[in-house]
Amino acid sequence: MTRMLLRLHTPLPEHAADSDAALLLALKRLPRAAQQVFLLSRLDQLAQARVATRLGLPLRSVERLMVQALLAGQPRPDGPTSQAARWYVRLQSPDVTACERIDFRRWLDASPNHLQAFHATELRWRSLYAPALALGRDGWYRKGRAALSLGGCSIAAALGMAVLVLLGLWT
């Protein structure tokens, strides 16, 4: 998802370092699966299909988690902003159809606000690189599916099953 879909005429802001801390905090607040999908895509530049295969997730789930990462830290994104994020991610999917590309073009042409929101989404994707480096600094996201992503529920369930087996209550 690193290639730009539309040519941008707006450079990145010079005060980007000021917002990096806020973006990093917003990314840290995402669910672990969303962080992992985002980092594999942004830092390792894996295509959505490769991320889905690597994590054992459906492609649509990867898309949903990527949209969640793109919108992280934005105070209640408006309609065009949310739609632009969904379009940005969907257009990177290997499953995108020609009809969807036509629908995107119609959406883009329907309002100047749509074009502005899409440009802002592309700029946001670019601005997330530095916070992504900080978040994925130790490479934790490459270790496969996060076992503790359910807040320890998977460990508790496994321990509970082991106790039941040991007590002979599970047949």
mmCIF file with all atom_site columns, C-alpha atoms in Angstrom:
data_model
loop_
_atom_site.group_PDB
_atom_site.id
_atom_site.type_symbol
_atom_site.label_atom_id
_atom_site.label_alt_id
_atom_site.label_comp_id
_atom_site.label_asym_id
_atom_site.label_entity_id
_atom_site.label_seq_id
_atom_site.pdbx_PDB_ins_code
_atom_site.Cartn_x
_atom_site.Cartn_y
_atom_site.Cartn_z
_atom_site.occupancy
_atom_site.B_iso_or_equiv
_atom_site.pdbx_formal_charge
_atom_site.auth_seq_id
_atom_site.auth_comp_id
_atom_site.auth_asym_id
_atom_site.auth_atom_id
_atom_site.pdbx_PDB_model_num
ATOM 1   C CA . MET A 1 1   ? 0.000   0.000   0.000   1.00 0.00 ? 1   MET A CA 1
ATOM 2   C CA . THR A 1 2   ? 2.907   2.335   -0.403  1.00 0.00 ? 2   THR A CA 1
ATOM 3   C CA . ARG A 1 3   ? 2.214   3.502   -3.920  1.00 0.00 ? 3   ARG A CA 1
ATOM 4   C CA . MET A 1 4   ? 0.175   6.630   -4.309  1.00 0.00 ? 4   MET A CA 1
ATOM 5   C CA . LEU A 1 5   ? -3.103  6.271   -6.118  1.00 0.00 ? 5   LEU A CA 1
ATOM 6   C CA . LEU A 1 6   ? -3.439  9.923   -7.047  1.00 0.00 ? 6   LEU A CA 1
ATOM 7   C CA . ARG A 1 7   ? -0.728  12.483  -7.634  1.00 0.00 ? 7   ARG A CA 1
ATOM 8   C CA . LEU A 1 8   ? -0.393  14.738  -4.590  1.00 0.00 ? 8   LEU A CA 1
ATOM 9   C CA . HIS A 1 9   ? 0.436   18.400  -4.891  1.00 0.00 ? 9   HIS A CA 1
ATOM 10  C CA . THR A 1 10  ? 0.625   18.944  -1.134  1.00 0.00 ? 10  THR A CA 1
ATOM 11  C CA . PRO A 1 11  ? 3.936   18.211  0.627   1.00 0.00 ? 11  PRO A CA 1
ATOM 12  C CA . LEU A 1 12  ? 4.024   16.614  4.042   1.00 0.00 ? 12  LEU A CA 1
ATOM 13  C CA . PRO A 1 13  ? 3.824   19.190  6.828   1.00 0.00 ? 13  PRO A CA 1
ATOM 14  C CA . GLU A 1 14  ? 7.105   20.329  8.363   1.00 0.00 ? 14  GLU A CA 1
ATOM 15  C CA . HIS A 1 15  ? 5.750   19.880  11.894  1.00 0.00 ? 15  HIS A CA 1
ATOM 16  C CA . ALA A 1 16  ? 5.118   16.180  11.323  1.00 0.00 ? 16  ALA A CA 1
ATOM 17  C CA . ALA A 1 17  ? 7.280   15.227  14.314  1.00 0.00 ? 17  ALA A CA 1
ATOM 18  C CA . ASP A 1 18  ? 4.813   16.985  16.630  1.00 0.00 ? 18  ASP A CA 1
ATOM 19  C CA . SER A 1 19  ? 1.964   14.812  15.445  1.00 0.00 ? 19  SER A CA 1
ATOM 20  C CA . ASP A 1 20  ? 4.016   11.587  15.423  1.00 0.00 ? 20  ASP A CA 1
ATOM 21  C CA . ALA A 1 21  ? 3.611   11.162  19.177  1.00 0.00 ? 21  ALA A CA 1
ATOM 22  C CA . ALA A 1 22  ? -0.160  11.578  18.922  1.00 0.00 ? 22  ALA A CA 1
ATOM 23  C CA . LEU A 1 23  ? -0.334  9.130   16.005  1.00 0.00 ? 23  LEU A CA 1
ATOM 24  C CA . LEU A 1 24  ? 1.799   6.603   17.884  1.00 0.00 ? 24  LEU A CA 1
ATOM 25  C CA . LEU A 1 25  ? -0.509  6.823   20.883  1.00 0.00 ? 25  LEU A CA 1
ATOM 26  C CA . ALA A 1 26  ? -3.548  6.329   18.628  1.00 0.00 ? 26  ALA A CA 1
ATOM 27  C CA . LEU A 1 27  ? -1.930  3.281   16.999  1.00 0.00 ? 27  LEU A CA 1
ATOM 28  C CA . LYS A 1 28  ? -1.094  1.803   20.404  1.00 0.00 ? 28  LYS A CA 1
ATOM 29  C CA . ARG A 1 29  ? -4.759  2.040   21.345  1.00 0.00 ? 29  ARG A CA 1
ATOM 30  C CA . LEU A 1 30  ? -5.776  -0.170  18.413  1.00 0.00 ? 30  LEU A CA 1
ATOM 31  C CA . PRO A 1 31  ? -6.484  -3.865  18.999  1.00 0.00 ? 31  PRO A CA 1
ATOM 32  C CA . ARG A 1 32  ? -3.359  -6.011  18.686  1.00 0.00 ? 32  ARG A CA 1
ATOM 33  C CA . ALA A 1 33  ? -4.606  -7.630  15.454  1.00 0.00 ? 33  ALA A CA 1
ATOM 34  C CA . ALA A 1 34  ? -5.114  -4.209  13.839  1.00 0.00 ? 34  ALA A CA 1
ATOM 35  C CA . GLN A 1 35  ? -1.617  -3.146  14.898  1.00 0.00 ? 35  GLN A CA 1
ATOM 36  C CA . GLN A 1 36  ? -0.140  -6.321  13.471  1.00 0.00 ? 36  GLN A CA 1
ATOM 37  C CA . VAL A 1 37  ? -1.969  -6.036  10.135  1.00 0.00 ? 37  VAL A CA 1
ATOM 38  C CA . PHE A 1 38  ? -1.018  -2.367  9.865   1.00 0.00 ? 38  PHE A CA 1
ATOM 39  C CA . LEU A 1 39  ? 2.672   -2.952  10.636  1.00 0.00 ? 39  LEU A CA 1
ATOM 40  C CA . LEU A 1 40  ? 3.003   -5.895  8.254   1.00 0.00 ? 40  LEU A CA 1
ATOM 41  C CA . SER A 1 41  ? 1.515   -3.737  5.520   1.00 0.00 ? 41  SER A CA 1
ATOM 42  C CA . ARG A 1 42  ? 3.238   -0.443  6.327   1.00 0.00 ? 42  ARG A CA 1
ATOM 43  C CA . LEU A 1 43  ? 6.698   -1.543  7.474   1.00 0.00 ? 43  LEU A CA 1
ATOM 44  C CA . ASP A 1 44  ? 7.170   -4.865  5.697   1.00 0.00 ? 44  ASP A CA 1
ATOM 45  C CA . GLN A 1 45  ? 5.184   -3.665  2.666   1.00 0.00 ? 45  GLN A CA 1
ATOM 46  C CA . LEU A 1 46  ? 3.298   -6.942  2.432   1.00 0.00 ? 46  LEU A CA 1
ATOM 47  C CA . ALA A 1 47  ? 0.265   -7.009  0.167   1.00 0.00 ? 47  ALA A CA 1
ATOM 48  C CA . GLN A 1 48  ? -3.078  -7.573  1.852   1.00 0.00 ? 48  GLN A CA 1
ATOM 49  C CA . ALA A 1 49  ? -3.313  -11.126 0.521   1.00 0.00 ? 49  ALA A CA 1
ATOM 50  C CA . ARG A 1 50  ? 0.093   -11.989 2.037   1.00 0.00 ? 50  ARG A CA 1
ATOM 51  C CA . VAL A 1 51  ? -0.908  -10.437 5.369   1.00 0.00 ? 51  VAL A CA 1
ATOM 52  C CA . ALA A 1 52  ? -4.159  -12.422 5.343   1.00 0.00 ? 52  ALA A CA 1
ATOM 53  C CA . THR A 1 53  ? -2.322  -15.675 4.595   1.00 0.00 ? 53  THR A CA 1
ATOM 54  C CA . ARG A 1 54  ? 0.382   -15.024 7.157   1.00 0.00 ? 54  ARG A CA 1
ATOM 55  C CA . LEU A 1 55  ? -2.093  -14.276 9.944   1.00 0.00 ? 55  LEU A CA 1
ATOM 56  C CA . GLY A 1 56  ? -4.760  -16.760 8.880   1.00 0.00 ? 56  GLY A CA 1
ATOM 57  C CA . LEU A 1 57  ? -7.389  -14.055 8.464   1.00 0.00 ? 57  LEU A CA 1
ATOM 58  C CA . PRO A 1 58  ? -9.974  -13.512 5.726   1.00 0.00 ? 58  PRO A CA 1
ATOM 59  C CA . LEU A 1 59  ? -8.989  -10.775 3.276   1.00 0.00 ? 59  LEU A CA 1
ATOM 60  C CA . ARG A 1 60  ? -12.032 -8.688  4.257   1.00 0.00 ? 60  ARG A CA 1
ATOM 61  C CA . SER A 1 61  ? -10.884 -8.757  7.903   1.00 0.00 ? 61  SER A CA 1
ATOM 62  C CA . VAL A 1 62  ? -7.466  -7.487  6.858   1.00 0.00 ? 62  VAL A CA 1
ATOM 63  C CA . GLU A 1 63  ? -9.165  -4.664  4.943   1.00 0.00 ? 63  GLU A CA 1
ATOM 64  C CA . ARG A 1 64  ? -11.359 -3.788  7.935   1.00 0.00 ? 64  ARG A CA 1
ATOM 65  C CA . LEU A 1 65  ? -8.349  -3.699  10.266  1.00 0.00 ? 65  LEU A CA 1
ATOM 66  C CA . MET A 1 66  ? -6.388  -1.530  7.813   1.00 0.00 ? 66  MET A CA 1
ATOM 67  C CA . VAL A 1 67  ? -9.249  0.977   7.665   1.00 0.00 ? 67  VAL A CA 1
ATOM 68  C CA . GLN A 1 68  ? -9.301  0.983   11.450  1.00 0.00 ? 68  GLN A CA 1
ATOM 69  C CA . ALA A 1 69  ? -5.570  1.811   11.494  1.00 0.00 ? 69  ALA A CA 1
ATOM 70  C CA . LEU A 1 70  ? -5.976  4.573   8.902   1.00 0.00 ? 70  LEU A CA 1
ATOM 71  C CA . LEU A 1 71  ? -8.719  6.203   10.948  1.00 0.00 ? 71  LEU A CA 1
ATOM 72  C CA . ALA A 1 72  ? -6.884  5.785   14.279  1.00 0.00 ? 72  ALA A CA 1
ATOM 73  C CA . GLY A 1 73  ? -6.740  8.947   16.308  1.00 0.00 ? 73  GLY A CA 1
ATOM 74  C CA . GLN A 1 74  ? -9.166  10.902  14.169  1.00 0.00 ? 74  GLN A CA 1
ATOM 75  C CA . PRO A 1 75  ? -11.986 12.410  16.188  1.00 0.00 ? 75  PRO A CA 1
ATOM 76  C CA . ARG A 1 76  ? -15.174 10.913  14.753  1.00 0.00 ? 76  ARG A CA 1
ATOM 77  C CA . PRO A 1 77  ? -14.311 10.926  11.068  1.00 0.00 ? 77  PRO A CA 1
ATOM 78  C CA . ASP A 1 78  ? -17.018 12.378  8.831   1.00 0.00 ? 78  ASP A CA 1
ATOM 79  C CA . GLY A 1 79  ? -18.659 10.462  5.983   1.00 0.00 ? 79  GLY A CA 1
ATOM 80  C CA . PRO A 1 80  ? -16.200 11.359  3.214   1.00 0.00 ? 80  PRO A CA 1
ATOM 81  C CA . THR A 1 81  ? -13.190 10.653  5.452   1.00 0.00 ? 81  THR A CA 1
ATOM 82  C CA . SER A 1 82  ? -14.464 7.200   6.401   1.00 0.00 ? 82  SER A CA 1
ATOM 83  C CA . GLN A 1 83  ? -15.401 6.427   2.810   1.00 0.00 ? 83  GLN A CA 1
ATOM 84  C CA . ALA A 1 84  ? -12.015 7.624   1.559   1.00 0.00 ? 84  ALA A CA 1
ATOM 85  C CA . ALA A 1 85  ? -10.226 5.324   4.010   1.00 0.00 ? 85  ALA A CA 1
ATOM 86  C CA . ARG A 1 86  ? -12.361 2.372   2.912   1.00 0.00 ? 86  ARG A CA 1
ATOM 87  C CA . TRP A 1 87  ? -11.731 3.161   -0.756  1.00 0.00 ? 87  TRP A CA 1
ATOM 88  C CA . TYR A 1 88  ? -8.004  3.617   -0.180  1.00 0.00 ? 88  TYR A CA 1
ATOM 89  C CA . VAL A 1 89  ? -7.715  0.193   1.422   1.00 0.00 ? 89  VAL A CA 1
ATOM 90  C CA . ARG A 1 90  ? -10.122 -1.536  -0.962  1.00 0.00 ? 90  ARG A CA 1
ATOM 91  C CA . LEU A 1 91  ? -8.273  -0.313  -4.044  1.00 0.00 ? 91  LEU A CA 1
ATOM 92  C CA . GLN A 1 92  ? -5.143  -2.047  -2.739  1.00 0.00 ? 92  GLN A CA 1
ATOM 93  C CA . SER A 1 93  ? -6.943  -5.390  -2.476  1.00 0.00 ? 93  SER A CA 1
ATOM 94  C CA . PRO A 1 94  ? -6.266  -8.127  -5.018  1.00 0.00 ? 94  PRO A CA 1
ATOM 95  C CA . ASP A 1 95  ? -10.018 -8.781  -5.025  1.00 0.00 ? 95  ASP A CA 1
ATOM 96  C CA . VAL A 1 96  ? -11.001 -5.306  -6.227  1.00 0.00 ? 96  VAL A CA 1
ATOM 97  C CA . THR A 1 97  ? -13.107 -5.530  -9.357  1.00 0.00 ? 97  THR A CA 1
ATOM 98  C CA . ALA A 1 98  ? -13.341 -3.281  -12.395 1.00 0.00 ? 98  ALA A CA 1
ATOM 99  C CA . CYS A 1 99  ? -16.865 -2.341  -11.305 1.00 0.00 ? 99  CYS A CA 1
ATOM 100 C CA . GLU A 1 100 ? -15.532 -1.222  -7.926  1.00 0.00 ? 100 GLU A CA 1
ATOM 101 C CA . ARG A 1 101 ? -12.880 0.897   -9.615  1.00 0.00 ? 101 ARG A CA 1
ATOM 102 C CA . ILE A 1 102 ? -15.608 2.550   -11.694 1.00 0.00 ? 102 ILE A CA 1
ATOM 103 C CA . ASP A 1 103 ? -17.701 3.083   -8.554  1.00 0.00 ? 103 ASP A CA 1
ATOM 104 C CA . PHE A 1 104 ? -14.665 4.671   -6.888  1.00 0.00 ? 104 PHE A CA 1
ATOM 105 C CA . ARG A 1 105 ? -14.169 7.032   -9.811  1.00 0.00 ? 105 ARG A CA 1
ATOM 106 C CA . ARG A 1 106 ? -17.852 8.022   -9.675  1.00 0.00 ? 106 ARG A CA 1
ATOM 107 C CA . TRP A 1 107 ? -17.591 8.590   -5.916  1.00 0.00 ? 107 TRP A CA 1
ATOM 108 C CA . LEU A 1 108 ? -14.453 10.677  -6.403  1.00 0.00 ? 108 LEU A CA 1
ATOM 109 C CA . ASP A 1 109 ? -16.083 12.804  -9.117  1.00 0.00 ? 109 ASP A CA 1
ATOM 110 C CA . ALA A 1 110 ? -19.334 13.280  -7.176  1.00 0.00 ? 110 ALA A CA 1
ATOM 111 C CA . SER A 1 111 ? -17.951 15.963  -4.872  1.00 0.00 ? 111 SER A CA 1
ATOM 112 C CA . PRO A 1 112 ? -14.806 18.032  -4.361  1.00 0.00 ? 112 PRO A CA 1
ATOM 113 C CA . ASN A 1 113 ? -14.999 16.939  -0.710  1.00 0.00 ? 113 ASN A CA 1
ATOM 114 C CA . HIS A 1 114 ? -14.464 13.346  -1.790  1.00 0.00 ? 114 HIS A CA 1
ATOM 115 C CA . LEU A 1 115 ? -11.289 14.191  -3.681  1.00 0.00 ? 115 LEU A CA 1
ATOM 116 C CA . GLN A 1 116 ? -10.037 16.247  -0.735  1.00 0.00 ? 116 GLN A CA 1
ATOM 117 C CA . ALA A 1 117 ? -10.797 13.416  1.697   1.00 0.00 ? 117 ALA A CA 1
ATOM 118 C CA . PHE A 1 118 ? -8.980  10.909  -0.511  1.00 0.00 ? 118 PHE A CA 1
ATOM 119 C CA . HIS A 1 119 ? -5.908  13.144  -0.742  1.00 0.00 ? 119 HIS A CA 1
ATOM 120 C CA . ALA A 1 120 ? -5.978  13.562  3.040   1.00 0.00 ? 120 ALA A CA 1
ATOM 121 C CA . THR A 1 121 ? -6.136  9.781   3.420   1.00 0.00 ? 121 THR A CA 1
ATOM 122 C CA . GLU A 1 122 ? -3.083  9.330   1.218   1.00 0.00 ? 122 GLU A CA 1
ATOM 123 C CA . LEU A 1 123 ? -1.220  11.966  3.221   1.00 0.00 ? 123 LEU A CA 1
ATOM 124 C CA . ARG A 1 124 ? -2.273  10.248  6.423   1.00 0.00 ? 124 ARG A CA 1
ATOM 125 C CA . TRP A 1 125 ? -0.923  6.916   5.147   1.00 0.00 ? 125 TRP A CA 1
ATOM 126 C CA . ARG A 1 126 ? 2.415   8.596   4.467   1.00 0.00 ? 126 ARG A CA 1
ATOM 127 C CA . SER A 1 127 ? 2.418   10.286  7.883   1.00 0.00 ? 127 SER A CA 1
ATOM 128 C CA . LEU A 1 128 ? 1.961   6.952   9.663   1.00 0.00 ? 128 LEU A CA 1
ATOM 129 C CA . TYR A 1 129 ? 5.417   5.663   8.691   1.00 0.00 ? 129 TYR A CA 1
ATOM 130 C CA . ALA A 1 130 ? 7.407   7.207   11.566  1.00 0.00 ? 130 ALA A CA 1
ATOM 131 C CA . PRO A 1 131 ? 4.883   6.145   14.239  1.00 0.00 ? 131 PRO A CA 1
ATOM 132 C CA . ALA A 1 132 ? 4.827   2.657   12.673  1.00 0.00 ? 132 ALA A CA 1
ATOM 133 C CA . LEU A 1 133 ? 8.608   2.430   13.027  1.00 0.00 ? 133 LEU A CA 1
ATOM 134 C CA . ALA A 1 134 ? 8.317   3.278   16.706  1.00 0.00 ? 134 ALA A CA 1
ATOM 135 C CA . LEU A 1 135 ? 5.440   0.851   17.282  1.00 0.00 ? 135 LEU A CA 1
ATOM 136 C CA . GLY A 1 136 ? 7.091   -2.056  15.502  1.00 0.00 ? 136 GLY A CA 1
ATOM 137 C CA . ARG A 1 137 ? 10.621  -1.311  16.629  1.00 0.00 ? 137 ARG A CA 1
ATOM 138 C CA . ASP A 1 138 ? 11.330  -4.733  18.161  1.00 0.00 ? 138 ASP A CA 1
ATOM 139 C CA . GLY A 1 139 ? 9.630   -6.729  15.384  1.00 0.00 ? 139 GLY A CA 1
ATOM 140 C CA . TRP A 1 140 ? 6.958   -8.284  17.645  1.00 0.00 ? 140 TRP A CA 1
ATOM 141 C CA . TYR A 1 141 ? 4.377   -8.104  14.868  1.00 0.00 ? 141 TYR A CA 1
ATOM 142 C CA . ARG A 1 142 ? 6.307   -10.573 12.682  1.00 0.00 ? 142 ARG A CA 1
ATOM 143 C CA . LYS A 1 143 ? 5.898   -13.433 15.144  1.00 0.00 ? 143 LYS A CA 1
ATOM 144 C CA . GLY A 1 144 ? 2.589   -14.688 13.766  1.00 0.00 ? 144 GLY A CA 1
ATOM 145 C CA . ARG A 1 145 ? -0.842  -14.286 15.218  1.00 0.00 ? 145 ARG A CA 1
ATOM 146 C CA . ALA A 1 146 ? -0.792  -12.647 18.640  1.00 0.00 ? 146 ALA A CA 1
ATOM 147 C CA . ALA A 1 147 ? -1.718  -15.303 21.209  1.00 0.00 ? 147 ALA A CA 1
ATOM 148 C CA . LEU A 1 148 ? -2.664  -12.711 23.789  1.00 0.00 ? 148 LEU A CA 1
ATOM 149 C CA . SER A 1 149 ? -4.815  -10.667 21.438  1.00 0.00 ? 149 SER A CA 1
ATOM 150 C CA . LEU A 1 150 ? -7.940  -11.646 23.361  1.00 0.00 ? 150 LEU A CA 1
ATOM 151 C CA . GLY A 1 151 ? -6.598  -10.145 26.568  1.00 0.00 ? 151 GLY A CA 1
ATOM 152 C CA . GLY A 1 152 ? -5.401  -13.463 27.952  1.00 0.00 ? 152 GLY A CA 1
ATOM 153 C CA . CYS A 1 153 ? -8.671  -15.263 27.235  1.00 0.00 ? 153 CYS A CA 1
ATOM 154 C CA . SER A 1 154 ? -6.973  -17.871 25.070  1.00 0.00 ? 154 SER A CA 1
ATOM 155 C CA . ILE A 1 155 ? -4.491  -18.696 27.838  1.00 0.00 ? 155 ILE A CA 1
ATOM 156 C CA . ALA A 1 156 ? -7.260  -18.889 30.437  1.00 0.00 ? 156 ALA A CA 1
ATOM 157 C CA . ALA A 1 157 ? -9.318  -21.163 28.188  1.00 0.00 ? 157 ALA A CA 1
ATOM 158 C CA . ALA A 1 158 ? -6.337  -23.456 27.586  1.00 0.00 ? 158 ALA A CA 1
ATOM 159 C CA . LEU A 1 159 ? -5.566  -23.655 31.304  1.00 0.00 ? 159 LEU A CA 1
ATOM 160 C CA . GLY A 1 160 ? -9.203  -24.364 32.085  1.00 0.00 ? 160 GLY A CA 1
ATOM 161 C CA . MET A 1 161 ? -9.288  -27.209 29.554  1.00 0.00 ? 161 MET A CA 1
ATOM 162 C CA . ALA A 1 162 ? -6.065  -28.643 31.010  1.00 0.00 ? 162 ALA A CA 1
ATOM 163 C CA . VAL A 1 163 ? -7.553  -28.630 34.526  1.00 0.00 ? 163 VAL A CA 1
ATOM 164 C CA . LEU A 1 164 ? -10.721 -30.348 33.274  1.00 0.00 ? 164 LEU A CA 1
ATOM 165 C CA . VAL A 1 165 ? -8.671  -33.010 31.512  1.00 0.00 ? 165 VAL A CA 1
ATOM 166 C CA . LEU A 1 166 ? -6.530  -33.599 34.612  1.00 0.00 ? 166 LEU A CA 1
ATOM 167 C CA . LEU A 1 167 ? -9.581  -33.917 36.834  1.00 0.00 ? 167 LEU A CA 1
ATOM 168 C CA . GLY A 1 168 ? -11.205 -36.312 34.386  1.00 0.00 ? 168 GLY A CA 1
ATOM 169 C CA . LEU A 1 169 ? -14.265 -34.105 33.943  1.00 0.00 ? 169 LEU A CA 1
ATOM 170 C CA . TRP A 1 170 ? -13.746 -33.711 30.200  1.00 0.00 ? 170 TRP A CA 1
ATOM 171 C CA . THR A 1 171 ? -14.628 -36.830 28.262  1.00 0.00 ? 171 THR A CA 1
#
